[in-house]
Amino acid sequence: MNAYEEYMKQIVQPMRQELTGHGFTELTSVEEVENHMESAKGISFIVINSVCGCAAGLARPAAIEAIENLTQKPDHLVTVFAGQDQEATERMRNYFSEVPPSSPSMAIWKDGQLAYFIPREQIENFSKEAIVDHVQGVLEQLVTS
């Protein structure tokens, strides 16, 4: 690993831990993504993490708060890190290729198919509270249906 790669690894570690510390499983390889996506039953809440400011100030905090306040939680919480784990992120995006790549973003995978997608455009210009409400509304509807 060169000095740049080592530096980036250290820089993004807290960004990874923000989600993994709240119950998200990080998928860092193509195999991990495929294993999850092919075998997961029920609902997976997927956060496509990013280094950008809207991920730090909005997407990660909103995802965490939305999950913490749900009475019925999704079956799985997973994350891939765009720009860091590129092959895993690309493989994840292939599962919902009908939507353009976007990071940060959030996807809800239910019973083997994309049930809902929240692109960067519905994150970066919104308040954290609006994003929390959006995520909770969708998840509550999907968990009970």
Backbone as a printed PyTorch tensor [residue, N CA C, xyz], in Angstrom:
tensor([[[  0.8490,  -1.1720,   0.0000],
         [  0.0000,   0.0000,   0.0000],
         [  0.9010,   1.2430,   0.0000]],

        [[  0.6190,   2.1760,  -0.9070],
         [  1.4500,   3.3760,  -0.9540],
         [  1.0080,   4.3910,   0.1120]],

        [[  1.7580,   5.4540,   0.2590],
         [  1.4940,   6.4430,   1.3140],
         [  0.1210,   7.0880,   1.1580]],

        [[ -0.2860,   7.3720,  -0.0670],
         [ -1.5990,   7.9690,  -0.3050],
         [ -2.7160,   7.0260,   0.1410]],

        [[ -2.6200,   5.7610,  -0.2550],
         [ -3.6440,   4.7800,   0.1230],
         [ -3.7270,   4.6330,   1.6400]],

        [[ -2.5810,   4.6120,   2.2940],
         [ -2.5550,   4.5050,   3.7540],
         [ -3.1920,   5.7300,   4.4010]],

        [[ -2.8860,   6.8950,   3.8820],
         [ -3.4640,   8.1440,   4.3870],
         [ -4.9870,   8.1260,   4.2420]],

        [[ -5.4780,   7.7520,   3.0640],
         [ -6.9270,   7.7170,   2.8330],
         [ -7.6060,   6.6880,   3.7370]],

        [[ -6.9420,   5.5630,   3.9390],
         [ -7.5020,   4.5320,   4.8160],
         [ -7.7030,   5.0910,   6.2250]],

        [[ -6.7080,   5.8340,   6.7120],
         [ -6.8120,   6.4350,   8.0440],
         [ -7.8760,   7.5260,   8.0930]],

        [[ -7.9590,   8.3230,   7.0470],
         [ -8.9250,   9.4290,   6.9980],
         [-10.3600,   8.9030,   7.0170]],

        [[-10.6360,   7.8590,   6.2470],
         [-12.0160,   7.3920,   6.1230],
         [-12.4470,   6.4450,   7.2330]],

        [[-11.5220,   5.9720,   8.0460],
         [-11.8890,   5.0160,   9.1030],
         [-13.0180,   5.5420,  10.0000]],

        [[-12.9630,   6.7840,  10.4850],
         [-14.0820,   7.2790,  11.3050],
         [-15.4040,   7.3520,  10.5220]],

        [[-15.3210,   7.5860,   9.2190],
         [-16.5210,   7.6420,   8.3790],
         [-17.1380,   6.2540,   8.2440]],

        [[-16.3010,   5.2460,   8.2220],
         [-16.7890,   3.8640,   8.1890],
         [-17.4180,   3.5040,   9.5420]],

        [[-16.6870,   3.8520,  10.6120],
         [-17.1260,   3.4860,  11.9680],
         [-18.4190,   4.1870,  12.3760]],

        [[-18.6880,   5.3340,  11.7860],
         [-19.9290,   6.0170,  12.1220],
         [-21.1310,   5.1250,  11.8310]],

        [[-21.0650,   4.3740,  10.7420],
         [-22.1580,   3.4480,  10.4110],
         [-21.9860,   2.0850,  11.0830]],

        [[-20.7820,   1.5270,  11.0250],
         [-20.5900,   0.1980,  11.6070],
         [-20.7890,   0.2250,  13.1190]],

        [[-20.5140,   1.3450,  13.7340],
         [-20.7330,   1.4880,  15.1690],
         [-22.1970,   1.5500,  15.5510]],

        [[-23.0580,   1.6730,  14.5510],
         [-24.5040,   1.7150,  14.7880],
         [-25.2180,   0.5450,  14.1190]],

        [[-24.4940,  -0.5570,  13.9500],
         [-25.1450,  -1.7860,  13.5090],
         [-25.0820,  -2.0880,  12.0250]],

        [[-24.4670,  -1.2350,  11.2250],
         [-24.3510,  -1.5170,   9.8000],
         [-23.1810,  -2.4640,   9.5610]],

        [[-23.3590,  -3.3940,   8.6530],
         [-22.2990,  -4.2980,   8.2410],
         [-21.6890,  -3.7300,   6.9760]],

        [[-20.3800,  -3.5440,   7.0040],
         [-19.6990,  -3.0020,   5.8490],
         [-19.3330,  -4.1250,   4.8870]],

        [[-19.6960,  -3.9400,   3.6390],
         [-19.3770,  -4.9040,   2.5880],
         [-18.2510,  -4.2980,   1.7620]],

        [[-17.0610,  -4.8890,   1.8450],
         [-15.8900,  -4.2700,   1.2300],
         [-15.3780,  -5.0070,  -0.0020]],

        [[-15.9850,  -6.1310,  -0.3330],
         [-15.5310,  -6.8910,  -1.5060],
         [-16.7320,  -7.2920,  -2.3550]],

        [[-16.4400,  -7.6290,  -3.5920],
         [-17.4820,  -8.1100,  -4.5040],
         [-18.1620,  -9.3370,  -3.9010]],

        [[-17.3670, -10.2400,  -3.3320],
         [-17.9230, -11.4710,  -2.7590],
         [-18.8720, -11.1740,  -1.6100]],

        [[-18.5080, -10.2360,  -0.7440],
         [-19.3970,  -9.8870,   0.3770],
         [-20.7090,  -9.2930,  -0.1230]],

        [[-20.6230,  -8.4500,  -1.1350],
         [-21.8400,  -7.8570,  -1.7090],
         [-22.7140,  -8.9520,  -2.3090]],

        [[-22.1210,  -9.8080,  -3.1190],
         [-22.8930, -10.8780,  -3.7570],
         [-23.5060, -11.8070,  -2.7250]],

        [[-22.7350, -12.1940,  -1.7160],
         [-23.2660, -13.0760,  -0.6740],
         [-24.4630, -12.4560,   0.0080]],

        [[-24.3630, -11.1680,   0.3340],
         [-25.4900, -10.5210,   1.0060],
         [-26.6910, -10.4100,   0.0720]],

        [[-26.4700,  -9.8500,  -1.0960],
         [-27.5880,  -9.5490,  -1.9980],
         [-28.2820, -10.8120,  -2.4970]],

        [[-27.5480, -11.8950,  -2.6390],
         [-28.1430, -13.1310,  -3.1450],
         [-28.8400, -13.9420,  -2.0500]],

        [[-28.4740, -13.7130,  -0.7970],
         [-29.0370, -14.5540,   0.2650],
         [-29.9190, -13.8070,   1.2650]],

        [[-29.8760, -12.5000,   1.2820],
         [-30.6200, -11.7330,   2.2870],
         [-32.1260, -11.8960,   2.0990]],

        [[-32.7750, -12.2240,   3.1640],
         [-34.2390, -12.3250,   3.1640],
         [-34.8050, -11.0780,   3.8370]],

        [[-35.9830, -10.6870,   3.4320],
         [-36.6120,  -9.5220,   4.0510],
         [-36.0760,  -8.2190,   3.4790]],

        [[-35.8910,  -7.2410,   4.3580],
         [-35.5200,  -5.8910,   3.9360],
         [-34.0860,  -5.5660,   4.3440]],

        [[-33.3290,  -5.0840,   3.3570],
         [-31.9760,  -4.5710,   3.6060],
         [-31.9960,  -3.0680,   3.3800]],

        [[-31.5380,  -2.3240,   4.3630],
         [-31.3430,  -0.8840,   4.2160],
         [-29.8660,  -0.6950,   3.8940]],

        [[-29.5990,  -0.1590,   2.7010],
         [-28.2410,  -0.0490,   2.1780],
         [-27.8500,   1.4250,   2.1060]],

        [[-26.7300,   1.7750,   2.7210],
         [-26.2030,   3.1320,   2.6210],
         [-24.9420,   3.0810,   1.7730]],

        [[-24.9490,   3.8420,   0.6830],
         [-23.7430,   4.0000,  -0.1180],
         [-23.0310,   5.2210,   0.4380]],

        [[-22.0010,   4.9460,   1.2010],
         [-21.2590,   5.9480,   1.9480],
         [-20.3330,   6.7230,   1.0150]],

        [[-19.8950,   7.8900,   1.4830],
         [-19.0300,   8.7440,   0.6900],
         [-18.2210,   9.6400,   1.6130]],

        [[-17.1410,  10.2080,   1.0800],
         [-16.2890,  11.1120,   1.8400],
         [-16.8710,  12.5310,   1.8780]],

        [[-17.7690,  12.8550,   0.9880],
         [-18.2390,  14.2380,   0.8210],
         [-18.9600,  14.7890,   2.0570]],

        [[-19.1060,  16.0850,   2.0720],
         [-19.7430,  16.7690,   3.1940],
         [-21.1870,  16.3860,   3.4210]],

        [[-21.9410,  16.1350,   2.3420],
         [-23.3480,  15.7780,   2.5510],
         [-23.4920,  14.3720,   3.1300]],

        [[-22.4860,  13.5280,   2.9630],
         [-22.5030,  12.2220,   3.6320],
         [-22.2500,  12.4070,   5.1160]],

        [[-21.2730,  13.2810,   5.4350],
         [-20.9000,  13.5070,   6.8350],
         [-21.9760,  14.2520,   7.6010]],

        [[-22.5250,  15.2820,   6.9970],
         [-23.4690,  16.1260,   7.7190],
         [-24.9160,  15.6960,   7.6020]],

        [[-25.2270,  14.8790,   6.5920],
         [-26.6240,  14.5280,   6.3570],
         [-26.8860,  13.0260,   6.2460]],

        [[-26.2480,  12.3750,   5.3000],
         [-26.6130,  10.9820,   5.0030],
         [-26.3470,  10.0320,   6.1630]],

        [[-25.1230,  10.0060,   6.6710],
         [-24.8210,   9.0680,   7.7680],
         [-25.6380,   9.3910,   9.0160]],

        [[-25.6550,  10.6490,   9.4770],
         [-26.4610,  10.9380,  10.6810],
         [-27.9510,  10.6420,  10.4830]],

        [[-28.4780,  10.9260,   9.3010],
         [-29.9030,  10.6710,   9.0480],
         [-30.1960,   9.1750,   9.0200]],

        [[-29.3310,   8.3940,   8.3970],
         [-29.5350,   6.9400,   8.3450],
         [-29.5400,   6.3530,   9.7520]],

        [[-28.5820,   6.7910,  10.5640],
         [-28.4830,   6.2910,  11.9400],
         [-29.7130,   6.6720,  12.7530]],

        [[-30.0950,   7.9330,  12.6920],
         [-31.2490,   8.3890,  13.4770],
         [-32.5350,   7.7170,  13.0140]],

        [[-32.6870,   7.5540,  11.7140],
         [-33.9050,   6.9130,  11.1930],
         [-34.0480,   5.4970,  11.7370]],

        [[-32.9590,   4.7540,  11.7490],
         [-32.9960,   3.3680,  12.2240],
         [-33.2270,   3.3100,  13.7360]],

        [[-32.5540,   4.1840,  14.4740],
         [-32.6710,   4.1650,  15.9340],
         [-34.1010,   4.4060,  16.3980]],

        [[-34.8590,   5.1680,  15.6510],
         [-36.2040,   5.5400,  16.0870],
         [-37.3150,   4.6950,  15.4840]],

        [[-36.9720,   3.6700,  14.7380],
         [-37.9990,   2.7830,  14.1720],
         [-38.3830,   1.7160,  15.1870]],

        [[-39.6620,   1.4070,  15.2700],
         [-40.0750,   0.3150,  16.1530],
         [-39.8010,  -1.0320,  15.4800]],

        [[-40.0720,  -1.1250,  14.1750],
         [-39.7580,  -2.3330,  13.4180],
         [-38.5980,  -2.0060,  12.4960]],

        [[-37.4600,  -2.5870,  12.7740],
         [-36.2530,  -2.2810,  12.0190],
         [-36.1260,  -3.1880,  10.7920]],

        [[-35.3750,  -2.7280,   9.7780],
         [-35.1090,  -3.6100,   8.6350],
         [-34.3610,  -4.8620,   9.1020]],

        [[-34.4350,  -5.8980,   8.3210],
         [-33.7620,  -7.1490,   8.6690],
         [-32.2420,  -7.0220,   8.6020]],

        [[-31.7620,  -6.1690,   7.7030],
         [-30.3220,  -6.0290,   7.4940],
         [-29.9630,  -4.5600,   7.2940]],

        [[-28.8330,  -4.1560,   7.8720],
         [-28.2640,  -2.8280,   7.6640],
         [-26.8910,  -3.0470,   7.0530]],

        [[-26.6870,  -2.5820,   5.8270],
         [-25.3960,  -2.7770,   5.1660],
         [-24.9340,  -1.4810,   4.5190]],

        [[-23.6410,  -1.4080,   4.2690],
         [-23.0700,  -0.2320,   3.6460],
         [-21.8930,  -0.6140,   2.7590]],

        [[-21.7370,   0.1420,   1.6810],
         [-20.5410,   0.0920,   0.8430],
         [-20.0030,   1.5090,   0.7830]],

        [[-18.7060,   1.6500,   0.5220],
         [-18.0780,   2.9690,   0.5610],
         [-17.5950,   3.3470,  -0.8350]],

        [[-18.3430,   4.2390,  -1.4810],
         [-17.9860,   4.7070,  -2.8190],
         [-16.6510,   5.4400,  -2.7700]],

        [[-15.8340,   5.2140,  -3.7720],
         [-14.5380,   5.8620,  -3.8420],
         [-13.4720,   5.1770,  -3.0070]],

        [[-13.8530,   4.2850,  -2.1350],
         [-12.9000,   3.5690,  -1.2920],
         [-12.8990,   2.0880,  -1.6370]],

        [[-14.0410,   1.4760,  -1.5660],
         [-14.1730,   0.0590,  -1.9250],
         [-14.8840,   0.0220,  -3.2760]],

        [[-14.1340,   0.3910,  -4.3000],
         [-14.7260,   0.6490,  -5.6140],
         [-15.3780,  -0.5740,  -6.2390]],

        [[-14.7300,  -1.7260,  -6.1550],
         [-15.3010,  -2.9240,  -6.7730],
         [-16.5780,  -3.3550,  -6.0580]],

        [[-16.5800,  -3.2740,  -4.7320],
         [-17.7830,  -3.6370,  -3.9690],
         [-18.9230,  -2.6680,  -4.2840]],

        [[-18.5990,  -1.3880,  -4.3760],
         [-19.6280,  -0.3760,  -4.6710],
         [-20.1850,  -0.5830,  -6.0720]],

        [[-19.3100,  -0.8360,  -7.0240],
         [-19.7660,  -1.0680,  -8.3990],
         [-20.6670,  -2.2970,  -8.4690]],

        [[-20.2860,  -3.3450,  -7.7550],
         [-21.1100,  -4.5660,  -7.7540],
         [-22.4680,  -4.2960,  -7.1170]],

        [[-22.4800,  -3.5450,  -6.0130],
         [-23.7500,  -3.1990,  -5.3670],
         [-24.6310,  -2.4130,  -6.3330]],

        [[-24.0400,  -1.4350,  -6.9910],
         [-24.8170,  -0.5980,  -7.9210],
         [-25.3840,  -1.4190,  -9.0800]],

        [[-24.7070,  -2.4980,  -9.4510],
         [-25.2280,  -3.3620, -10.5200],
         [-26.5590,  -4.0010, -10.1380]],

        [[-26.8060,  -4.1690,  -8.8580],
         [-28.0820,  -4.7590,  -8.4160],
         [-29.2500,  -3.8000,  -8.6290]],

        [[-28.9660,  -2.5130,  -8.6980],
         [-30.0360,  -1.5510,  -9.0130],
         [-29.5600,  -0.6090, -10.1170]],

        [[-29.2250,  -1.2380, -11.2340],
         [-28.6690,  -0.5080, -12.3700],
         [-29.6830,   0.4130, -13.0460]],

        [[-30.9590,   0.2890, -12.6900],
         [-31.9740,   1.1600, -13.2820],
         [-31.8970,   2.5950, -12.7530]],

        [[-31.1210,   2.8140, -11.6910],
         [-30.9380,   4.1740, -11.1770],
         [-29.4820,   4.5880, -11.4020]],

        [[-29.2580,   5.8580, -11.7360],
         [-27.8760,   6.3000, -11.9680],
         [-27.0410,   6.2240, -10.6870]],

        [[-25.7370,   5.9470, -10.8160],
         [-24.8600,   5.9270,  -9.6430],
         [-24.9170,   7.2650,  -8.9130]],

        [[-24.9280,   7.1890,  -7.5980],
         [-25.0810,   8.3890,  -6.7880],
         [-24.4970,   8.1060,  -5.4130]],

        [[-23.6900,   9.0540,  -4.9290],
         [-23.1810,   8.8750,  -3.5670],
         [-23.0230,  10.2420,  -2.9130]],

        [[-23.4660,  10.3200,  -1.6680],
         [-24.0740,   9.2330,  -0.9170],
         [-25.4790,   8.9510,  -1.4540]],

        [[-25.9720,   7.7930,  -1.1350],
         [-27.3430,   7.4350,  -1.4780],
         [-27.7800,   6.3010,  -0.5620]],

        [[-29.0560,   5.9920,  -0.6360],
         [-29.6170,   4.9350,   0.2030],
         [-30.5510,   4.0960,  -0.6550]],

        [[-30.5120,   2.8060,  -0.4350],
         [-31.3700,   1.8940,  -1.1800],
         [-32.0640,   0.9710,  -0.1970]],

        [[-33.2590,   0.5970,  -0.5670],
         [-33.9820,  -0.3870,   0.2290],
         [-34.2580,  -1.5740,  -0.6820]],

        [[-33.6960,  -2.7020,  -0.2960],
         [-33.7700,  -3.9430,  -1.0550],
         [-34.7310,  -4.8540,  -0.3270]],

        [[-35.7730,  -5.2690,  -0.9970],
         [-36.7650,  -6.1180,  -0.3420],
         [-36.9950,  -7.3660,  -1.1780]],

        [[-36.7640,  -8.5090,  -0.5510],
         [-37.0300,  -9.8010,  -1.1770],
         [-36.4410,  -9.9090,  -2.5790]],

        [[-35.1730,  -9.5210,  -2.7060],
         [-34.4670,  -9.7190,  -3.9570],
         [-34.6380,  -8.6520,  -5.0160]],

        [[-35.2280,  -7.5220,  -4.6550],
         [-35.3490,  -6.4570,  -5.6500],
         [-35.3150,  -5.0780,  -5.0070]],

        [[-34.9890,  -4.0830,  -5.8190],
         [-34.9450,  -2.7080,  -5.3380],
         [-36.3620,  -2.2360,  -5.0630]],

        [[-36.6260,  -1.8640,  -3.8230],
         [-37.9530,  -1.3860,  -3.4480],
         [-38.0110,   0.1420,  -3.4260]],

        [[-36.8590,   0.7780,  -3.1610],
         [-36.8440,   2.2400,  -3.0630],
         [-35.4050,   2.7210,  -3.1300]],

        [[-35.2230,   3.9280,  -3.6860],
         [-33.8790,   4.4970,  -3.7970],
         [-33.9240,   5.9810,  -3.4840]],

        [[-32.9970,   6.4240,  -2.6670],
         [-32.8740,   7.8440,  -2.3280],
         [-31.5200,   8.3150,  -2.8510]],

        [[-31.5200,   9.0620,  -3.9640],
         [-30.2560,   9.5140,  -4.5450],
         [-29.6970,  10.7330,  -3.8060]],

        [[-28.4810,  11.0710,  -4.1360],
         [-27.8140,  12.2370,  -3.5530],
         [-28.6820,  13.4950,  -3.6650]],

        [[-29.3880,  13.6330,  -4.7740],
         [-30.2160,  14.8250,  -4.9930],
         [-31.3290,  14.9700,  -3.9530]],

        [[-31.6960,  13.8630,  -3.3090],
         [-32.7210,  13.9160,  -2.2610],
         [-32.0820,  13.8960,  -0.8740]],

        [[-30.7850,  14.1360,  -0.8320],
         [-30.0480,  14.2100,   0.4340],
         [-29.3970,  15.5740,   0.5950]],

        [[-28.6000,  15.9970,  -0.3990],
         [-27.7160,  17.1430,  -0.2050],
         [-28.4040,  18.4790,   0.0120]],

        [[-29.5860,  18.6930,  -0.4610],
         [-30.2450,  19.9860,  -0.2660],
         [-31.4200,  19.9120,   0.7070]],

        [[-31.4110,  18.9020,   1.5450],
         [-32.4900,  18.7030,   2.5050],
         [-31.9340,  18.7320,   3.9190]],

        [[-32.8040,  18.9980,   4.8770],
         [-32.3720,  18.9680,   6.2750],
         [-32.2490,  17.5170,   6.7300]],

        [[-31.4370,  17.3020,   7.7540],
         [-31.3000,  15.9520,   8.3070],
         [-32.6700,  15.4330,   8.7320]],

        [[-33.4780,  16.2850,   9.3430],
         [-34.8030,  15.8750,   9.8080],
         [-35.6930,  15.4250,   8.6460]],

        [[-35.5990,  16.1210,   7.5250],
         [-36.3990,  15.7380,   6.3530],
         [-35.9550,  14.3800,   5.8120]],

        [[-34.6560,  14.1320,   5.8210],
         [-34.1410,  12.8490,   5.3430],
         [-34.5490,  11.7330,   6.2940]],

        [[-34.4490,  11.9780,   7.5970],
         [-34.8830,  10.9920,   8.5950],
         [-36.3490,  10.6460,   8.3660]],

        [[-37.1920,  11.6560,   8.2130],
         [-38.6240,  11.4210,   7.9810],
         [-38.8460,  10.6150,   6.7000]],

        [[-38.1110,  10.9540,   5.6520],
         [-38.2280,  10.2550,   4.3700],
         [-37.8810,   8.7730,   4.5400]],

        [[-36.7160,   8.5070,   5.1230],
         [-36.2700,   7.1220,   5.3260],
         [-37.2480,   6.3560,   6.2070]],

        [[-37.6470,   6.9580,   7.3200],
         [-38.5640,   6.2730,   8.2380],
         [-39.9030,   5.9870,   7.5710]],

        [[-40.4060,   6.9460,   6.8120],
         [-41.6910,   6.7510,   6.1390],
         [-41.6600,   5.5810,   5.1730]],

        [[-40.6100,   5.5150,   4.3780],
         [-40.4690,   4.4280,   3.4150],
         [-40.2930,   3.0960,   4.1250]],

        [[-39.3880,   3.0600,   5.1030],
         [-39.1280,   1.7990,   5.8140],
         [-40.3650,   1.3150,   6.5680]],

        [[-41.0580,   2.2110,   7.2280],
         [-42.2680,   1.8000,   7.9510],
         [-43.2890,   1.2090,   7.0150]],

        [[-43.4330,   1.8080,   5.8540],
         [-44.3900,   1.3070,   4.8620],
         [-43.9650,  -0.0670,   4.3500]],

        [[-42.6910,  -0.2380,   4.0540],
         [-42.2070,  -1.5010,   3.4880],
         [-42.1460,  -2.6210,   4.5130]],

        [[-41.7960,  -2.2870,   5.7600],
         [-41.6890,  -3.3150,   6.7980],
         [-43.0550,  -3.8970,   7.1270]],

        [[-44.0810,  -3.0730,   7.0550],
         [-45.4150,  -3.5450,   7.4210],
         [-46.2000,  -4.0990,   6.2380]],

        [[-45.6570,  -3.9640,   5.0160],
         [-46.4100,  -4.4620,   3.8530],
         [-46.0390,  -5.8830,   3.4950]]])
